[in-house]
Amino acid sequence: MKKRTKKILIWIFSVILILSLSVIGGLRYFFSSFKPTCETKDVWHIENYTIQHSRCIGPFGPHYSSFDIYKNKDHISKAFKVSNDSCRLRARVRNDYYLDFNICKETLLIRKPDKRLIDIETIDSILIRPFDSVRLVRTDKKYPEPLYDTVFIANFDSTVTKRLKTKEIKDFVNRWNKSKSNGFERLGKNYDYLLTIYGNDSIRKIKSLNHFLTENELWSYESTKDGFYDKLWIDK
């Protein structure tokens, strides 16, 4: 009786195992059918990097181009065209490290943040004002878009500014100096505030968008997300 029970249990276990493997195999096949099918079209070798251009199509179409970047045979990033230029490709390796390739000239430009720290001892004053008469305010919406509402500032006058107090200057300088890279050309051209820094016979202009900051409109930096720049302008 015990031997018979043991055989039955072994048989049940075997059936369950076979069914499980069949289901797993079927699921793998099912999900693999959703992977894009790609065909390599071009390969470029620029310095220590390899760029592979593939023409791909997903399960529902349409065709699209994919540019994969390899270094020493390791895949490090994907690249995208810059300004629809067929020669220029850009790959973001990290927020603070970009690779700009020109596949026509076979050249490489490495982009890194160029933020200049602010020495508070050299500051005479800092003025703040709204950047423009139109600003984008982030909403709590996640879907459908837009995620921002357009707000028009009444009676906007670019000559009306507010001088920051000593503590506000310290807080702003600390935020700028400690801010982390947000990436290259990621903010666009719409900003909330313009902060003009006077000191040491020089003038610097830093723009804010929400909690992001930029000086040259190329590299942007992320500071604490707490409405600090709105408070600088609104608080009396």
Short mmCIF file of C-alpha atoms in Angstrom, two decimals:
data_model
loop_
_atom_site.label_atom_id
_atom_site.label_comp_id
_atom_site.label_asym_id
_atom_site.label_seq_id
_atom_site.Cartn_x
_atom_site.Cartn_y
_atom_site.Cartn_z
CA MET A 1 0.00 0.00 0.00
CA LYS A 2 2.81 2.37 0.92
CA LYS A 3 4.67 1.57 -2.31
CA ARG A 4 1.53 2.28 -4.32
CA THR A 5 1.01 5.62 -2.55
CA LYS A 6 4.64 6.51 -3.18
CA LYS A 7 4.31 5.72 -6.89
CA ILE A 8 1.17 7.85 -7.12
CA LEU A 9 2.92 10.79 -5.45
CA ILE A 10 5.90 10.44 -7.79
CA TRP A 11 3.54 10.32 -10.77
CA ILE A 12 1.64 13.44 -9.58
CA PHE A 13 4.90 15.30 -8.98
CA SER A 14 6.18 14.33 -12.44
CA VAL A 15 2.97 15.54 -14.10
CA ILE A 16 3.12 18.85 -12.20
CA LEU A 17 6.78 19.29 -13.15
CA ILE A 18 6.09 18.61 -16.84
CA LEU A 19 3.12 20.98 -16.87
CA SER A 20 5.15 23.69 -15.12
CA LEU A 21 8.00 23.40 -17.61
CA SER A 22 5.52 23.50 -20.48
CA VAL A 23 3.86 26.63 -19.11
CA ILE A 24 7.22 28.34 -18.52
CA GLY A 25 8.36 27.46 -22.03
CA GLY A 26 5.10 28.72 -23.48
CA LEU A 27 5.34 31.98 -21.58
CA ARG A 28 8.92 32.50 -22.74
CA TYR A 29 7.86 31.92 -26.33
CA PHE A 30 4.86 34.22 -25.91
CA PHE A 31 6.85 37.11 -24.48
CA SER A 32 9.74 36.60 -26.89
CA SER A 33 7.30 37.24 -29.73
CA PHE A 34 6.94 40.81 -28.44
CA LYS A 35 10.66 41.51 -28.73
CA PRO A 36 11.61 43.64 -31.72
CA THR A 37 13.29 42.02 -34.68
CA CYS A 38 16.44 43.91 -35.69
CA GLU A 39 18.77 43.81 -38.67
CA THR A 40 22.24 45.39 -38.49
CA LYS A 41 22.67 48.04 -41.20
CA ASP A 42 25.90 49.86 -40.35
CA VAL A 43 28.78 49.66 -37.90
CA TRP A 44 31.22 52.47 -37.11
CA HIS A 45 34.37 52.35 -34.98
CA ILE A 46 35.33 55.70 -33.44
CA GLU A 47 38.20 55.68 -30.96
CA ASN A 48 37.36 53.06 -28.31
CA TYR A 49 33.68 52.93 -29.19
CA THR A 50 31.61 50.88 -31.62
CA ILE A 51 28.31 52.22 -32.96
CA GLN A 52 25.87 49.68 -34.32
CA HIS A 53 22.97 50.94 -36.41
CA SER A 54 20.07 48.50 -36.64
CA ARG A 55 16.73 48.64 -38.42
CA CYS A 56 14.09 47.18 -36.11
CA ILE A 57 10.39 46.40 -36.09
CA GLY A 58 8.19 45.48 -33.14
CA PRO A 59 5.26 43.04 -33.15
CA PHE A 60 2.89 45.80 -34.23
CA GLY A 61 5.28 47.91 -36.36
CA PRO A 62 6.44 50.34 -37.66
CA HIS A 63 10.15 50.16 -38.50
CA TYR A 64 12.55 52.31 -36.50
CA SER A 65 16.30 52.88 -36.23
CA SER A 66 18.30 51.89 -33.18
CA PHE A 67 21.86 53.01 -32.39
CA ASP A 68 23.71 50.94 -29.78
CA ILE A 69 27.00 52.09 -28.28
CA TYR A 70 29.64 49.58 -27.19
CA LYS A 71 32.95 50.06 -25.44
CA ASN A 72 35.31 47.09 -25.34
CA LYS A 73 32.38 44.90 -26.46
CA ASP A 74 30.26 46.04 -23.49
CA HIS A 75 26.95 47.73 -24.28
CA ILE A 76 26.97 51.07 -22.45
CA SER A 77 24.12 53.11 -23.93
CA LYS A 78 21.82 53.87 -26.82
CA ALA A 79 22.29 56.96 -28.98
CA PHE A 80 19.88 59.28 -30.74
CA LYS A 81 20.17 61.72 -33.59
CA VAL A 82 20.89 65.37 -32.75
CA SER A 83 18.58 67.89 -34.43
CA ASN A 84 17.65 65.32 -37.09
CA ASP A 85 21.24 65.51 -38.35
CA SER A 86 22.09 62.20 -40.03
CA CYS A 87 25.76 62.63 -39.09
CA ARG A 88 25.43 63.48 -35.40
CA LEU A 89 24.58 61.03 -32.63
CA ARG A 90 24.46 61.62 -28.88
CA ALA A 91 24.61 59.00 -26.14
CA ARG A 92 23.97 59.70 -22.47
CA VAL A 93 26.16 57.43 -20.39
CA ARG A 94 25.27 59.21 -17.16
CA ASN A 95 23.64 62.53 -16.28
CA ASP A 96 27.12 64.03 -16.15
CA TYR A 97 28.71 62.22 -19.10
CA TYR A 98 27.64 62.43 -22.75
CA LEU A 99 29.22 61.19 -25.95
CA ASP A 100 28.68 63.19 -29.15
CA PHE A 101 29.63 61.28 -32.29
CA ASN A 102 29.96 62.58 -35.83
CA ILE A 103 29.78 59.39 -37.86
CA CYS A 104 30.48 61.25 -41.12
CA LYS A 105 33.75 62.74 -39.85
CA GLU A 106 34.38 59.87 -37.42
CA THR A 107 34.98 62.22 -34.50
CA LEU A 108 34.02 62.08 -30.83
CA LEU A 109 33.29 64.90 -28.39
CA ILE A 110 32.96 64.06 -24.70
CA ARG A 111 30.64 66.41 -22.82
CA LYS A 112 30.93 66.93 -19.07
CA PRO A 113 29.29 69.52 -16.78
CA ASP A 114 30.94 72.93 -16.75
CA LYS A 115 29.30 74.36 -13.64
CA ARG A 116 31.26 77.14 -11.97
CA LEU A 117 30.88 77.30 -8.21
CA ILE A 118 29.88 80.58 -6.60
CA ASP A 119 32.22 82.14 -4.03
CA ILE A 120 29.89 83.87 -1.60
CA GLU A 121 32.68 86.22 -0.50
CA THR A 122 32.73 87.83 -3.95
CA ILE A 123 28.99 88.60 -4.13
CA ASP A 124 27.77 92.19 -3.92
CA SER A 125 24.09 91.40 -4.51
CA ILE A 126 21.66 88.99 -6.17
CA LEU A 127 18.46 90.12 -7.87
CA ILE A 128 15.56 87.86 -8.80
CA ARG A 129 12.63 88.40 -11.15
CA PRO A 130 10.20 86.25 -13.16
CA PHE A 131 11.92 85.12 -16.34
CA ASP A 132 9.03 85.92 -18.66
CA SER A 133 5.34 86.81 -18.73
CA VAL A 134 4.54 83.16 -19.39
CA ARG A 135 5.57 80.25 -17.21
CA LEU A 136 4.75 76.56 -16.97
CA VAL A 137 3.42 75.27 -13.65
CA ARG A 138 3.62 71.57 -12.95
CA THR A 139 0.31 69.87 -12.18
CA ASP A 140 -0.52 66.67 -10.33
CA LYS A 141 -1.80 65.14 -13.56
CA LYS A 142 0.03 62.11 -14.88
CA TYR A 143 -2.37 61.27 -17.69
CA PRO A 144 -3.55 62.61 -20.00
CA GLU A 145 -0.98 65.24 -20.89
CA PRO A 146 -0.11 68.06 -20.55
CA LEU A 147 1.60 67.73 -17.19
CA TYR A 148 2.07 71.50 -17.05
CA ASP A 149 -0.40 74.38 -17.02
CA THR A 150 0.47 77.65 -18.76
CA VAL A 151 0.23 80.65 -16.43
CA PHE A 152 0.36 84.26 -17.58
CA ILE A 153 1.90 86.74 -15.13
CA ALA A 154 -0.22 89.87 -14.89
CA ASN A 155 1.53 93.23 -15.33
CA PHE A 156 4.87 91.58 -16.06
CA ASP A 157 7.75 94.06 -16.07
CA SER A 158 11.30 92.80 -16.57
CA THR A 159 12.67 95.86 -14.75
CA VAL A 160 10.90 94.94 -11.50
CA THR A 161 13.28 92.85 -9.40
CA LYS A 162 13.77 91.84 -5.80
CA ARG A 163 17.09 91.95 -3.95
CA LEU A 164 17.85 88.82 -1.95
CA LYS A 165 18.57 89.12 1.76
CA THR A 166 21.82 87.83 3.27
CA LYS A 167 20.32 84.52 4.42
CA GLU A 168 18.60 84.03 1.06
CA ILE A 169 21.91 84.58 -0.72
CA LYS A 170 23.59 81.97 1.47
CA ASP A 171 20.78 79.48 0.85
CA PHE A 172 20.86 80.03 -2.90
CA VAL A 173 24.65 79.77 -3.18
CA ASN A 174 24.58 76.58 -1.12
CA ARG A 175 21.92 75.07 -3.39
CA TRP A 176 23.79 75.99 -6.55
CA ASN A 177 27.14 74.69 -5.33
CA LYS A 178 25.63 71.39 -4.12
CA SER A 179 23.27 70.81 -7.05
CA LYS A 180 23.76 67.61 -9.06
CA SER A 181 23.87 67.34 -12.82
CA ASN A 182 20.48 66.87 -14.48
CA GLY A 183 21.90 66.42 -17.98
CA PHE A 184 22.67 68.25 -21.20
CA GLU A 185 20.04 70.26 -23.12
CA ARG A 186 17.15 68.87 -21.09
CA LEU A 187 15.24 71.96 -19.91
CA GLY A 188 14.22 73.72 -23.10
CA LYS A 189 13.86 77.52 -23.17
CA ASN A 190 11.03 78.19 -20.69
CA TYR A 191 12.12 79.18 -17.20
CA ASP A 192 10.48 80.47 -14.03
CA TYR A 193 12.98 82.97 -12.63
CA LEU A 194 16.15 84.80 -13.56
CA LEU A 195 18.71 85.35 -10.80
CA THR A 196 21.37 87.94 -11.59
CA ILE A 197 24.53 87.78 -9.49
CA TYR A 198 26.66 90.91 -9.17
CA GLY A 199 30.13 90.80 -7.70
CA ASN A 200 33.84 90.99 -8.29
CA ASP A 201 33.32 93.20 -11.37
CA SER A 202 31.30 90.44 -13.05
CA ILE A 203 27.68 89.53 -13.73
CA ARG A 204 26.33 86.00 -13.83
CA LYS A 205 22.79 84.99 -14.78
CA ILE A 206 21.24 81.75 -13.53
CA LYS A 207 17.78 80.60 -14.56
CA SER A 208 15.45 78.35 -12.60
CA LEU A 209 12.70 75.98 -13.70
CA ASN A 210 10.93 74.35 -10.78
CA HIS A 211 13.92 73.06 -8.78
CA PHE A 212 16.30 72.92 -11.75
CA LEU A 213 18.99 75.51 -12.47
CA THR A 214 21.03 76.44 -15.53
CA GLU A 215 23.54 79.14 -16.38
CA ASN A 216 24.35 78.45 -20.02
CA GLU A 217 21.04 76.79 -21.02
CA LEU A 218 23.01 73.67 -21.93
CA TRP A 219 23.87 71.90 -18.69
CA SER A 220 21.19 71.91 -16.00
CA TYR A 221 21.43 71.01 -12.33
CA GLU A 222 18.95 69.67 -9.80
CA SER A 223 18.52 71.25 -6.37
CA THR A 224 16.12 70.47 -3.52
CA LYS A 225 12.47 70.23 -4.58
CA ASP A 226 10.72 72.49 -2.06
CA GLY A 227 9.44 75.61 -3.87
CA PHE A 228 12.48 77.63 -2.77
CA TYR A 229 12.60 79.91 -5.81
CA ASP A 230 8.90 80.76 -5.65
CA LYS A 231 9.41 81.72 -2.01
CA LEU A 232 12.36 83.95 -2.89
CA TRP A 233 10.16 86.01 -5.18
CA ILE A 234 6.86 85.92 -3.29
CA ASP A 235 8.00 86.27 0.33
CA LYS A 236 8.43 89.81 1.57
#
